[in-house]
XYZ file of C-alpha atoms in Angstrom:
776
model
C -6.630 8.009 22.253
C -10.549 7.147 21.898
C -11.924 3.967 20.771
C -14.627 4.555 18.056
C -17.040 2.552 16.104
C -17.789 3.947 12.510
C -20.421 2.711 10.105
C -19.112 2.832 6.475
C -21.642 2.736 3.563
C -19.891 1.701 0.377
C -21.121 3.536 -2.836
C -22.525 2.673 -4.904
C -22.476 -1.216 -3.770
C -24.738 0.290 -1.029
C -23.028 -1.905 1.496
C -22.533 -1.144 5.103
C -19.319 -2.271 6.918
C -18.685 -1.627 10.697
C -15.245 -0.570 11.660
C -13.645 -0.796 15.321
C -11.193 1.946 15.110
C -8.424 3.452 17.705
C -8.237 7.089 16.986
C -4.458 7.134 18.083
C -3.677 4.957 14.851
C -4.358 7.922 12.582
C -6.194 7.920 9.310
C -3.756 5.866 7.187
C -4.716 2.992 9.716
C -8.516 3.679 9.335
C -7.941 3.809 5.492
C -6.337 0.490 5.470
C -9.031 -1.179 7.748
C -11.769 0.174 5.201
C -9.425 -1.363 2.311
C -9.584 -4.950 4.026
C -13.316 -4.696 4.138
C -13.964 -3.135 0.622
C -11.106 -3.802 -1.480
C -10.837 -0.131 -2.450
C -7.387 0.935 -2.089
C -6.390 3.770 0.295
C -4.994 6.051 -2.119
C -8.397 5.630 -4.206
C -10.670 6.259 -1.012
C -12.921 9.245 -0.571
C -14.487 9.295 2.734
C -17.454 11.421 3.416
C -19.308 12.395 6.824
C -22.705 11.381 5.857
C -24.273 14.195 8.220
C -22.564 17.158 6.637
C -21.207 15.878 3.453
C -17.518 17.111 4.719
C -14.468 15.031 3.411
C -12.601 13.270 5.872
C -8.593 14.146 5.435
C -5.585 14.330 7.506
C -6.976 17.455 9.400
C -10.226 15.842 10.405
C -10.819 15.274 14.080
C -11.371 11.705 14.068
C -12.542 11.806 17.791
C -15.581 14.104 17.159
C -17.066 13.231 14.051
C -20.439 11.303 13.653
C -19.925 7.563 13.197
C -21.955 7.534 9.783
C -19.461 7.500 6.914
C -19.745 7.216 3.285
C -17.008 5.734 1.078
C -16.448 6.203 -2.688
C -13.794 5.455 -4.951
C -12.220 8.268 -6.259
C -12.579 6.699 -9.756
C -16.175 6.239 -9.281
C -16.951 9.585 -7.653
C -14.799 11.910 -9.978
C -14.413 9.912 -13.225
C -17.470 7.269 -13.105
C -18.077 7.061 -16.917
C -14.393 6.608 -17.777
C -14.380 3.991 -14.967
C -17.296 2.285 -16.249
C -16.024 2.235 -19.932
C -12.753 0.692 -18.804
C -14.481 -2.020 -16.752
C -16.779 -2.834 -19.682
C -13.647 -2.853 -22.086
C -11.983 -5.239 -19.625
C -14.999 -7.546 -19.439
C -15.043 -7.692 -23.075
C -11.457 -8.477 -23.146
C -11.800 -11.123 -20.428
C -14.798 -12.868 -22.141
C -12.652 -12.752 -25.451
C -9.814 -14.209 -23.943
C -11.899 -17.088 -22.183
C -13.520 -17.915 -25.742
C -10.311 -18.257 -27.514
C -8.105 -20.268 -24.998
C -8.581 -23.560 -22.936
C -6.337 -24.750 -20.064
C -5.064 -28.433 -20.450
C -3.393 -30.958 -18.110
C 0.063 -31.252 -19.571
C 0.422 -34.881 -18.669
C -2.606 -36.270 -20.516
C -3.757 -33.421 -22.468
C -7.304 -33.227 -20.916
C -9.048 -30.138 -20.823
C -9.670 -28.207 -17.337
C -13.351 -27.434 -16.776
C -16.027 -26.520 -14.244
C -16.163 -30.501 -13.751
C -12.356 -31.089 -13.119
C -11.074 -32.286 -9.600
C -8.567 -29.568 -9.034
C -7.051 -31.342 -6.242
C -6.003 -34.378 -7.818
C -4.950 -33.431 -11.433
C -1.215 -32.841 -12.196
C 0.180 -29.507 -11.180
C 1.979 -28.789 -14.946
C -1.002 -27.059 -17.160
C -0.567 -25.321 -20.190
C -2.703 -22.472 -22.140
C -3.790 -23.607 -25.328
C -5.538 -21.385 -28.244
C -8.959 -22.787 -29.262
C -8.973 -23.471 -33.033
C -6.516 -22.795 -35.746
C -5.434 -20.042 -38.117
C -7.098 -16.747 -37.659
C -8.571 -17.984 -34.185
C -5.236 -19.046 -32.953
C -3.890 -15.666 -34.082
C -6.506 -13.575 -32.400
C -6.155 -15.823 -29.005
C -2.256 -14.982 -29.170
C -3.253 -11.027 -29.674
C -5.658 -11.187 -26.766
C -3.125 -12.607 -24.406
C -0.467 -10.354 -25.462
C -2.905 -7.225 -24.815
C -3.439 -8.501 -21.550
C 0.001 -7.446 -20.507
C 0.908 -4.895 -23.024
C 0.184 -1.103 -22.685
C -2.625 0.336 -24.442
C -2.242 1.190 -28.149
C -2.413 4.920 -27.483
C 0.170 4.714 -24.812
C 2.362 2.492 -26.571
C 2.435 4.963 -29.430
C 3.278 7.634 -27.273
C 6.160 5.631 -25.887
C 7.617 4.684 -29.185
C 7.169 8.578 -30.429
C 9.233 9.317 -27.352
C 11.948 6.597 -28.173
C 12.125 8.121 -31.737
C 12.419 11.690 -30.205
C 15.427 10.499 -27.896
C 17.188 8.831 -30.674
C 16.931 11.922 -32.603
C 18.260 14.176 -29.741
C 21.064 11.626 -29.136
C 22.757 12.321 -32.471
C 23.552 15.893 -30.769
C 24.447 15.129 -27.410
C 26.719 11.905 -28.040
C 30.531 11.890 -27.836
C 32.337 11.931 -31.140
C 35.122 9.729 -30.103
C 33.990 6.567 -32.391
C 32.673 4.826 -28.961
C 36.153 4.537 -27.340
C 34.864 5.847 -23.777
C 32.231 3.203 -23.954
C 34.735 0.525 -24.974
C 37.164 1.484 -22.194
C 34.360 1.032 -19.542
C 33.599 -2.384 -20.722
C 36.690 -4.118 -22.004
C 38.433 -4.116 -18.454
C 35.715 -6.384 -17.194
C 36.301 -8.913 -19.786
C 39.849 -9.652 -18.193
C 38.216 -9.885 -14.974
C 35.368 -12.491 -15.406
C 38.161 -14.706 -17.555
C 39.748 -15.238 -13.948
C 36.640 -17.018 -12.977
C 37.753 -20.015 -15.415
C 41.075 -20.533 -13.767
C 40.984 -24.164 -12.064
C 43.253 -23.083 -9.304
C 40.863 -20.201 -8.089
C 38.036 -22.563 -8.624
C 39.385 -25.281 -6.372
C 40.297 -22.547 -3.864
C 36.744 -21.359 -3.658
C 35.119 -24.694 -3.747
C 36.810 -25.335 -0.241
C 35.098 -22.065 1.360
C 31.571 -23.208 0.817
C 29.562 -25.691 2.749
C 28.256 -27.690 -0.209
C 26.566 -30.622 1.813
C 24.935 -27.991 4.016
C 23.520 -25.988 0.993
C 22.255 -28.993 -0.915
C 20.342 -30.054 2.151
C 18.895 -26.610 2.436
C 18.004 -26.377 -1.146
C 16.077 -29.488 -0.951
C 14.383 -28.433 2.179
C 13.142 -25.273 0.447
C 11.812 -27.595 -2.314
C 10.046 -29.664 0.228
C 8.574 -26.593 1.945
C 6.814 -26.141 -1.645
C 5.618 -29.730 -1.631
C 8.289 -31.046 -3.969
C 9.775 -33.852 -2.291
C 10.926 -35.649 -5.704
C 12.724 -33.074 -7.645
C 14.169 -32.718 -11.019
C 17.736 -31.820 -11.496
C 16.783 -28.312 -12.868
C 15.021 -27.821 -9.726
C 17.505 -28.763 -7.524
C 20.289 -26.678 -9.412
C 17.700 -23.525 -9.196
C 17.164 -24.080 -5.164
C 21.117 -24.719 -4.868
C 21.873 -21.438 -6.556
C 19.152 -19.358 -4.479
C 20.636 -21.119 -1.166
C 24.060 -20.074 -2.441
C 23.187 -16.499 -2.797
C 21.606 -16.464 0.894
C 24.940 -18.088 2.012
C 26.934 -15.425 0.463
C 24.677 -12.552 1.768
C 25.331 -13.766 5.351
C 28.798 -14.662 5.036
C 30.418 -11.697 3.028
C 30.821 -8.420 4.762
C 29.576 -5.039 3.751
C 32.194 -2.238 4.362
C 31.088 1.493 4.487
C 34.285 2.218 6.425
C 36.871 -0.354 7.911
C 37.279 -0.946 11.508
C 40.517 0.330 13.118
C 43.199 -2.176 12.647
C 44.590 -1.285 16.114
C 41.395 -0.744 18.284
C 38.729 -2.119 16.135
C 36.623 0.975 16.417
C 35.232 3.429 14.087
C 37.324 5.246 11.336
C 36.848 8.034 8.713
C 37.979 8.362 5.222
C 40.836 10.790 4.778
C 41.918 10.244 1.164
C 43.239 7.640 -1.199
C 46.818 6.140 -1.200
C 49.065 4.184 -3.622
C 48.707 0.384 -3.584
C 51.644 -1.765 -2.685
C 52.875 -4.116 -4.887
C 51.341 -7.076 -3.142
C 47.831 -5.300 -3.573
C 48.383 -4.539 -6.940
C 49.136 -8.157 -7.517
C 45.349 -9.100 -6.779
C 43.920 -6.064 -8.759
C 43.995 -3.256 -5.956
C 44.491 -0.268 -8.277
C 42.814 1.816 -5.677
C 43.533 2.028 -1.693
C 41.234 4.164 0.601
C 42.798 5.605 3.559
C 40.868 5.992 7.108
C 41.958 7.713 10.191
C 40.635 5.941 13.574
C 38.306 8.482 15.379
C 39.535 7.202 18.696
C 43.078 6.303 18.476
C 44.108 8.310 15.313
C 45.941 5.149 13.530
C 45.723 4.613 9.698
C 43.792 1.862 8.037
C 44.072 0.973 4.339
C 41.490 -0.637 2.448
C 42.578 -1.939 -0.754
C 39.918 -2.569 -3.315
C 40.766 -5.949 -4.590
C 39.447 -7.154 -7.944
C 40.673 -10.681 -8.265
C 38.178 -13.096 -6.891
C 40.946 -15.174 -5.628
C 41.700 -12.477 -2.942
C 38.037 -11.740 -2.305
C 37.450 -15.341 -1.195
C 39.967 -14.718 1.628
C 38.962 -11.142 2.604
C 35.041 -11.673 2.235
C 34.288 -7.965 2.574
C 33.832 -4.767 0.146
C 31.169 -3.044 -1.471
C 28.833 -3.983 -4.279
C 31.864 -4.337 -6.757
C 33.463 -6.793 -4.640
C 30.311 -8.524 -3.762
C 29.046 -9.053 -7.306
C 32.674 -10.044 -8.442
C 33.065 -12.665 -5.892
C 29.422 -14.020 -6.089
C 29.851 -14.256 -9.936
C 32.775 -16.193 -9.557
C 31.090 -18.502 -7.056
C 28.263 -19.241 -9.629
C 30.765 -20.163 -12.254
C 32.486 -22.363 -9.568
C 29.328 -24.345 -9.484
C 28.907 -24.578 -13.126
C 26.263 -22.126 -13.828
C 26.171 -19.953 -16.703
C 27.045 -16.665 -14.983
C 27.807 -13.125 -16.071
C 28.615 -9.919 -14.255
C 26.449 -6.942 -14.736
C 28.040 -3.726 -14.934
C 25.309 -0.515 -14.380
C 27.206 2.627 -15.587
C 25.216 4.543 -12.845
C 27.771 2.632 -10.295
C 26.212 -0.638 -9.304
C 27.207 -4.382 -10.179
C 25.279 -7.414 -9.715
C 24.718 -10.852 -11.296
C 22.659 -12.810 -13.797
C 22.493 -16.520 -14.156
C 21.148 -18.737 -16.739
C 17.992 -20.792 -15.336
C 17.528 -24.007 -17.071
C 14.357 -24.345 -14.803
C 12.908 -21.053 -16.535
C 14.782 -21.168 -19.835
C 15.944 -17.450 -19.421
C 18.553 -15.304 -17.580
C 17.694 -14.183 -13.807
C 18.915 -11.415 -12.023
C 20.460 -11.755 -8.615
C 21.866 -9.142 -6.327
C 24.141 -10.617 -3.647
C 24.454 -7.285 -1.727
C 20.663 -7.070 -1.433
C 19.878 -11.064 -1.209
C 17.379 -10.602 -4.067
C 16.617 -12.619 -7.148
C 14.548 -12.268 -10.196
C 13.605 -8.968 -9.247
C 14.960 -6.747 -12.188
C 12.700 -3.656 -11.738
C 14.236 -3.228 -8.058
C 16.591 -0.451 -9.086
C 14.247 1.490 -11.441
C 11.275 1.187 -9.226
C 12.536 0.528 -5.795
C 15.618 2.470 -5.520
C 14.631 5.261 -7.989
C 17.738 4.935 -10.052
C 17.834 6.675 -13.273
C 19.688 3.775 -15.334
C 21.389 4.203 -18.556
C 23.578 1.188 -19.506
C 23.545 -2.072 -18.033
C 25.754 -4.501 -19.755
C 26.121 -8.214 -19.109
C 29.741 -9.672 -19.385
C 30.778 -13.278 -19.404
C 33.402 -15.535 -20.875
C 31.020 -16.035 -23.819
C 30.445 -12.215 -24.522
C 28.750 -9.039 -23.698
C 25.240 -7.967 -24.089
C 23.233 -4.899 -23.470
C 20.797 -6.050 -21.103
C 19.418 -2.589 -19.951
C 15.912 -3.150 -21.461
C 15.282 -5.898 -18.745
C 15.783 -3.418 -15.889
C 13.495 -0.753 -16.969
C 9.945 0.064 -18.150
C 10.981 3.661 -19.261
C 13.013 2.969 -22.200
C 12.406 6.194 -23.823
C 13.671 7.983 -20.485
C 16.708 5.638 -20.383
C 17.505 6.443 -24.166
C 17.858 10.200 -23.368
C 20.416 9.407 -20.817
C 22.660 7.276 -23.098
C 24.940 9.956 -24.402
C 28.327 8.192 -24.222
C 27.803 6.840 -27.972
C 25.219 6.151 -30.531
C 23.112 2.927 -30.206
C 24.742 1.594 -33.488
C 28.276 2.043 -31.917
C 27.134 0.179 -28.667
C 25.709 -2.727 -30.654
C 28.903 -2.644 -32.968
C 31.377 -2.465 -30.025
C 29.686 -5.451 -28.004
C 29.295 -7.583 -31.175
C 33.151 -7.244 -32.025
C 33.959 -8.277 -28.256
C 31.528 -11.210 -28.520
C 33.131 -12.204 -31.632
C 36.439 -12.536 -30.235
C 35.249 -14.263 -27.033
C 33.737 -16.813 -29.249
C 36.570 -17.291 -31.816
C 37.794 -20.851 -30.378
C 34.279 -22.187 -29.933
C 32.756 -25.062 -32.271
C 30.327 -24.558 -34.811
C 27.630 -26.264 -32.826
C 28.629 -24.086 -29.699
C 28.292 -21.119 -31.916
C 24.822 -22.207 -33.084
C 23.667 -22.654 -29.394
C 24.891 -19.297 -28.090
C 23.179 -17.390 -31.082
C 19.946 -19.085 -30.676
C 19.943 -18.320 -26.887
C 21.006 -14.408 -27.921
C 18.132 -14.122 -30.435
C 15.603 -15.494 -28.054
C 16.753 -13.125 -25.193
C 16.811 -10.217 -27.582
C 13.249 -11.016 -28.548
C 12.198 -11.042 -24.838
C 14.111 -7.733 -24.164
C 12.419 -5.927 -27.050
C 9.093 -6.952 -25.662
C 9.845 -6.355 -21.864
C 9.937 -2.387 -22.512
C 6.337 -2.199 -23.368
C 5.009 -4.643 -20.599
C 2.889 -2.708 -18.005
C 4.609 -2.025 -14.729
C 2.767 -3.832 -11.644
C 2.355 -0.594 -9.509
C 0.630 -2.640 -6.812
C 3.862 -4.401 -5.867
C 5.984 -2.272 -3.442
C 9.674 -2.479 -3.903
C 12.195 -1.396 -1.294
C 14.762 0.937 -1.729
C 18.328 -0.011 -1.373
C 19.228 -1.956 1.843
C 22.854 -2.554 1.716
C 25.332 0.087 3.008
C 24.766 3.128 5.699
C 21.718 5.330 5.090
C 24.046 8.469 4.680
C 25.657 6.531 1.825
C 22.486 5.274 0.092
C 20.978 8.703 0.583
C 23.781 10.595 -1.304
C 23.318 7.931 -4.090
C 19.664 8.858 -4.038
C 19.022 5.072 -3.567
C 16.818 5.074 -0.695
C 13.734 4.690 -2.983
C 10.153 5.996 -2.860
C 8.474 6.580 0.407
C 6.592 3.350 1.526
C 2.701 3.455 1.256
C -0.197 1.211 1.953
C -0.686 0.242 -1.743
C -2.242 -3.294 -2.253
C 0.472 -6.049 -2.872
C 0.043 -9.246 -4.793
C 1.504 -12.525 -3.740
C 0.991 -16.186 -4.778
C -1.308 -18.504 -2.656
C 0.816 -20.732 -0.915
C 0.388 -24.101 0.752
C 1.653 -24.648 4.044
C 3.907 -28.183 4.141
C 3.650 -28.244 7.925
C 1.840 -31.642 8.875
C 5.326 -32.695 10.400
C 5.041 -29.627 12.712
C 1.688 -30.849 14.121
C 2.792 -34.322 14.667
C 5.971 -33.217 16.442
C 3.721 -30.826 18.824
C 1.328 -33.833 19.382
C 4.251 -36.173 20.188
C 5.864 -33.811 22.774
C 2.556 -32.877 24.324
C 2.163 -36.427 24.712
C 5.330 -36.945 26.595
C 4.712 -33.989 28.615
C 1.511 -35.400 29.590
C 3.036 -38.541 30.502
C 5.195 -36.574 32.897
C 2.239 -34.707 34.214
C 0.250 -37.935 34.801
C 2.949 -39.347 36.980
C 3.932 -36.582 38.825
C 7.539 -36.586 37.281
C 9.559 -34.007 39.414
C 10.665 -30.965 37.160
C 14.281 -31.566 37.729
C 13.769 -35.055 35.931
C 11.833 -33.525 32.959
C 14.558 -31.277 32.558
C 17.048 -33.723 32.568
C 15.171 -35.833 29.905
C 14.719 -33.120 27.613
C 18.452 -32.083 27.763
C 19.399 -35.487 26.637
C 16.646 -35.657 24.028
C 17.958 -32.195 22.685
C 21.480 -33.508 22.694
C 20.442 -36.696 20.265
C 18.546 -34.273 18.046
C 21.351 -32.082 17.760
C 23.805 -34.843 17.037
C 21.461 -35.951 14.115
C 21.076 -32.435 12.684
C 24.873 -32.333 12.609
C 25.236 -35.600 10.903
C 25.500 -35.568 7.216
C 21.746 -35.805 6.076
C 22.598 -38.461 2.996
C 23.700 -40.751 6.094
C 22.182 -39.613 9.154
C 22.723 -41.926 11.867
C 23.894 -41.546 15.730
C 24.903 -44.301 18.217
C 22.667 -43.943 21.267
C 24.597 -43.640 24.887
C 23.113 -45.136 28.106
C 21.208 -42.065 28.872
C 19.603 -41.903 25.472
C 18.626 -45.456 25.420
C 16.652 -44.789 28.933
C 14.471 -42.568 27.181
C 13.030 -45.124 24.971
C 12.810 -47.350 27.601
C 10.767 -45.024 30.117
C 8.969 -42.960 27.367
C 6.748 -45.073 24.913
C 5.618 -41.902 23.199
C 9.440 -41.158 22.190
C 8.656 -43.662 19.296
C 6.141 -41.379 18.174
C 8.259 -38.576 18.277
C 10.925 -40.411 16.113
C 8.347 -41.343 13.605
C 7.205 -37.477 13.253
C 10.557 -36.639 12.267
C 10.948 -39.866 10.040
C 13.593 -41.215 12.254
C 13.800 -44.903 13.770
C 15.217 -46.486 16.901
C 17.424 -49.610 16.305
C 17.706 -50.910 19.907
C 17.947 -54.698 19.455
C 19.757 -54.976 16.435
C 23.600 -56.211 15.792
C 25.726 -53.678 16.739
C 25.493 -50.458 18.921
C 21.983 -49.201 19.429
C 21.314 -46.129 17.536
C 18.647 -43.717 15.673
C 18.681 -43.498 12.025
C 16.573 -41.787 9.230
C 13.501 -43.922 8.292
C 12.113 -43.075 5.055
C 12.844 -39.933 2.789
C 16.033 -38.238 3.933
C 14.379 -34.709 3.127
C 11.439 -35.382 5.384
C 14.031 -35.638 8.294
C 16.013 -32.633 7.392
C 12.830 -30.698 7.420
C 11.430 -31.849 10.772
C 14.583 -31.841 12.707
C 15.070 -28.088 13.141
C 11.056 -28.076 14.275
C 11.712 -30.761 16.891
C 14.986 -28.870 18.174
C 13.124 -25.554 18.435
C 10.122 -27.041 20.261
C 12.663 -28.976 22.737
C 14.377 -25.689 23.203
C 11.258 -23.899 24.038
C 10.043 -26.401 26.399
C 13.580 -26.268 28.075
C 13.287 -22.670 28.367
C 9.834 -22.685 29.734
C 10.916 -25.295 32.547
C 13.973 -23.178 33.364
C 11.845 -20.211 33.763
C 9.166 -22.047 35.985
C 6.649 -21.998 33.330
C 5.261 -25.618 33.722
C 3.453 -27.651 31.044
C -0.393 -27.827 31.940
C -2.613 -29.959 29.609
C -4.356 -27.967 26.641
C -2.844 -24.548 27.919
C 0.740 -24.558 27.579
C 3.074 -25.265 24.472
C 3.166 -27.511 22.717
C -0.560 -28.548 22.408
C -2.659 -30.718 20.290
C -5.301 -29.760 17.665
C -2.834 -27.441 15.545
C -4.352 -26.765 12.425
C -1.894 -27.941 9.303
C -1.692 -28.050 5.558
C -3.887 -24.959 4.837
C -3.170 -22.417 2.230
C -2.061 -18.687 2.821
C -2.420 -15.689 1.154
C -0.622 -12.318 2.188
C -0.861 -8.661 1.453
C 2.742 -8.927 0.675
C 6.015 -10.705 1.897
C 9.799 -10.269 1.630
C 11.228 -12.543 -0.871
C 13.097 -14.764 -0.820
C 13.265 -15.739 3.212
C 10.205 -13.710 4.211
C 7.347 -15.608 2.691
C 4.021 -15.832 4.367
C 3.980 -19.730 5.053
C 7.457 -19.217 6.950
C 5.115 -18.095 9.732
C 3.695 -21.882 9.698
C 6.892 -23.912 9.222
C 7.701 -24.391 13.142
C 11.199 -22.978 13.002
C 11.981 -19.953 14.944
C 14.320 -18.053 12.993
C 11.972 -18.085 9.960
C 9.267 -15.435 9.662
C 6.601 -13.665 7.577
C 8.091 -10.268 6.764
C 5.695 -7.594 5.028
C 7.936 -4.687 3.604
C 5.113 -2.267 3.888
C 2.911 -3.633 6.695
C 3.758 -1.471 9.637
C 0.619 0.508 9.305
C -1.723 -2.224 8.427
C -1.342 -5.583 6.493
C -3.468 -8.830 6.449
C -2.944 -12.562 6.104
C -5.641 -15.301 5.177
C -5.276 -18.832 5.970
C -7.701 -21.322 4.235
C -8.486 -24.557 6.182
C -7.252 -27.758 4.150
C -9.522 -30.154 2.178
C -12.805 -28.032 2.265
C -12.907 -28.544 6.297
C -14.277 -25.726 8.536
C -12.532 -25.257 11.881
C -14.083 -24.077 15.242
C -11.136 -22.125 16.435
C -10.298 -22.526 20.176
C -6.861 -20.462 20.610
C -4.157 -19.342 18.836
C -0.319 -18.205 19.494
C 1.874 -15.785 18.025
C 5.463 -15.629 18.447
C 7.639 -12.625 17.792
C 10.796 -12.956 15.205
C 14.149 -13.110 15.874
C 14.981 -9.202 15.554
C 13.737 -5.781 15.274
C 11.050 -5.517 17.989
C 9.934 -2.414 16.258
C 8.587 -4.619 13.767
C 6.246 -6.686 16.092
C 2.587 -6.613 16.002
C 0.630 -4.677 18.483
C -2.860 -4.658 17.423
C -5.089 -6.841 15.393
C -8.345 -8.281 14.449
C -9.049 -12.037 13.740
C -11.873 -12.840 11.578
C -13.535 -15.810 9.947
C -15.596 -16.627 7.030
C -17.604 -19.533 5.681
C -19.033 -17.971 2.294
C -16.287 -17.487 0.094
C -14.968 -14.525 1.981
C -18.214 -12.332 1.315
C -18.627 -11.605 5.069
C -16.229 -11.938 7.988
C -17.268 -12.449 11.507
C -14.830 -10.992 14.365
C -13.431 -13.869 16.442
C -10.960 -11.919 18.529
C -9.539 -8.595 18.485
C -6.418 -7.324 20.583
C -4.613 -3.874 21.180
C -1.678 -2.421 22.682
C -0.065 -6.023 22.714
C 3.754 -5.801 23.625
C 6.246 -8.834 23.038
C 8.712 -8.633 25.880
C 11.632 -10.585 24.103
C 12.623 -12.204 20.817
C 11.051 -15.513 20.434
C 8.183 -14.780 22.842
C 5.117 -16.897 22.358
C 1.882 -15.262 23.451
C -1.304 -17.543 23.723
C -4.728 -16.203 23.091
C -8.010 -18.006 23.779
C -11.099 -17.284 21.691
C -14.250 -16.295 23.429
C -16.325 -16.094 20.236
C -16.818 -19.548 18.478
C -17.536 -19.569 14.801
C -16.983 -22.401 12.230
C -14.909 -20.942 9.528
C -13.026 -22.383 6.366
C -11.092 -19.167 5.931
C -9.162 -17.253 8.928
C -7.944 -13.588 8.269
C -5.529 -11.676 10.596
C -5.744 -8.022 9.961
C -2.785 -6.516 11.747
C -3.594 -3.068 12.300
C -0.332 -1.567 13.279
C 3.356 -2.650 14.318
C 5.106 -1.532 17.471
C 6.827 1.503 15.861
C 4.832 2.212 12.934
C 5.618 5.901 12.388
C 9.663 5.124 12.096
C 9.738 1.747 10.466
C 7.701 0.754 7.370
C 8.195 -2.912 8.085
C 5.937 -5.642 9.781
C 7.166 -9.179 11.085
C 5.694 -12.043 12.673
C 7.980 -15.202 13.750
C 5.183 -17.747 13.754
C 1.358 -18.332 13.903
C -0.397 -21.536 15.248
C -3.987 -22.089 15.221
C -5.732 -24.724 17.334
C -9.270 -25.968 17.201
C -11.479 -28.870 15.730
C -11.822 -29.500 12.232
C -15.095 -30.808 10.663
C -15.861 -31.886 6.921
C -17.880 -28.738 5.474
């Protein structure tokens, strides 16, 4: 291992960048460090030793080469003319688009321009073509071209489709579509069971509805939405239902032994019992225990009524049961049958006005290219099945329609359409004319969307994971592990941290600890007070969020008598103490219910950490120990990538121990930028990092922290660490900054994870910045 300092000259920009590098990290990490400085993606970098012109590759001895390197983009070095032409065409396209469209504020119709105060305008904007007639048509055409493939490539795809359709005539089965019909029709009987009131009532009793409603509102609050519409709440509840289902349903590779609860191996198939057939188990898998040789049966139930009791299975049981739960809560849902052996769910989102993809096995939503791009699946038919009909929605899940067509050999496309139309007509035979019209209108809109979808560009910068559910051996046998992970750039939205309450809670707890410190309160007494405080908060958290109130016992009352700053803590959690009112003294919500729901878990986790420190003889000292004042909050965050839905970048700032930022491809390098709120600058004094809840192999091990004040053109190194080991889960490490710079943007460049060679993922539980802020 050798620490090197390289000076990299970027061509043709003729800019120099200094890279501090550890040769043990390998060439991939060096490429990523250069990428973070130059924005040239690793797979497009050509690195040359300036002294002798040799190209740096995997065989280069990075310990002995000279420090002067030259960087050129492969596109620039090998195809500069083509790249220049493409850039010029893109500039013209952008100029044309800017000339033909304008942005209006939806609420008042005002035009957004350079003089608009972007901090105060309404959040809903719309894109409007400038002018009428030919200009409007031109604007629409330019906007469409921005997403669609080039005309030449589009022509090639259409030609490939025509050839696939021609070949299909010679390879399809000549059975009039009976095989296709027999694959689809049994699922119609299955989805109609979702409408049974008895089954729905039984399912409703198994769901913690109030808990999911609260979590849905909290998820909206974390996005800054405290007054939400019904559509927003319904959408948020659906996602919480998905996460709850993912955590409460059990995946079965091979069932545990019924006798000794140890591993089993499959030995064959058996005949179902009448009691199993009653709930749709036409197949029964037989397993023998690897230890006691007992036989265990695994019936593959299809009836959702039974599945809400067993709560286990593989993708068939998971998607069947989750789609049923969606119908229980009134969502328009359909079961998606993938003929290449997978099943998932779609729900119609009134918020988005379209069908969205949900995979309960993976805990993934609205990511339809997951299977083709992430799992490397070779799709053929994906059929949506619901009480209102059946639809071929394969085009939503592919950007290689011409390849998919070549694999659709069961019957002709016309026969597929005719069969699905006939089944749908039967499903809708009892509907009113208005219901018919509404469904047909939605069908037409979806058909148009699907026709356009196949010609949209695939965003190759977004890396999608291979399949996560099931054992590695099982996934490998199905060829669903996906592509090898790479260091390609990922795109994420800029997210705003809704975490002012976190800083207020930390300030209040710091004041309480300072009071104890100033008055030399014995540690035993401090622990006693915090145990009482924790019990009070836990009782408040467990209470119904709509009517949150807890009666104070004598110990709890004493806290407010001896600690004036306890009221400050309650205020930070949107709570109030009612000590001198009629009736028993109590603590109750004060103000917005969701403010309290958002803040209580933060306060509980902070108190838990304080107790853990004191019980481990780590005692509070002002300004050095958690919690501390001057914590930055309300900034904006942008990350190299993130794991939806729960591993988003702002999760590292929300003050909750169980949440985390997870980067799917970050083990060999990733980054996160934090912009200080309100146009302020910050002189950073220290920062904390906390390890996440699981998987220590994903912990950060080395990083560089940088600051910028000039629109991120130049970066000053604030701190750098290497070979850092987090000794446990939820392990907080504090780092004092020696170099003081004023910056309005901070950037972590995480250079490697703890076991980067064996694990592609990176994660961090929490990030806290501390420092003085000033108006720029």
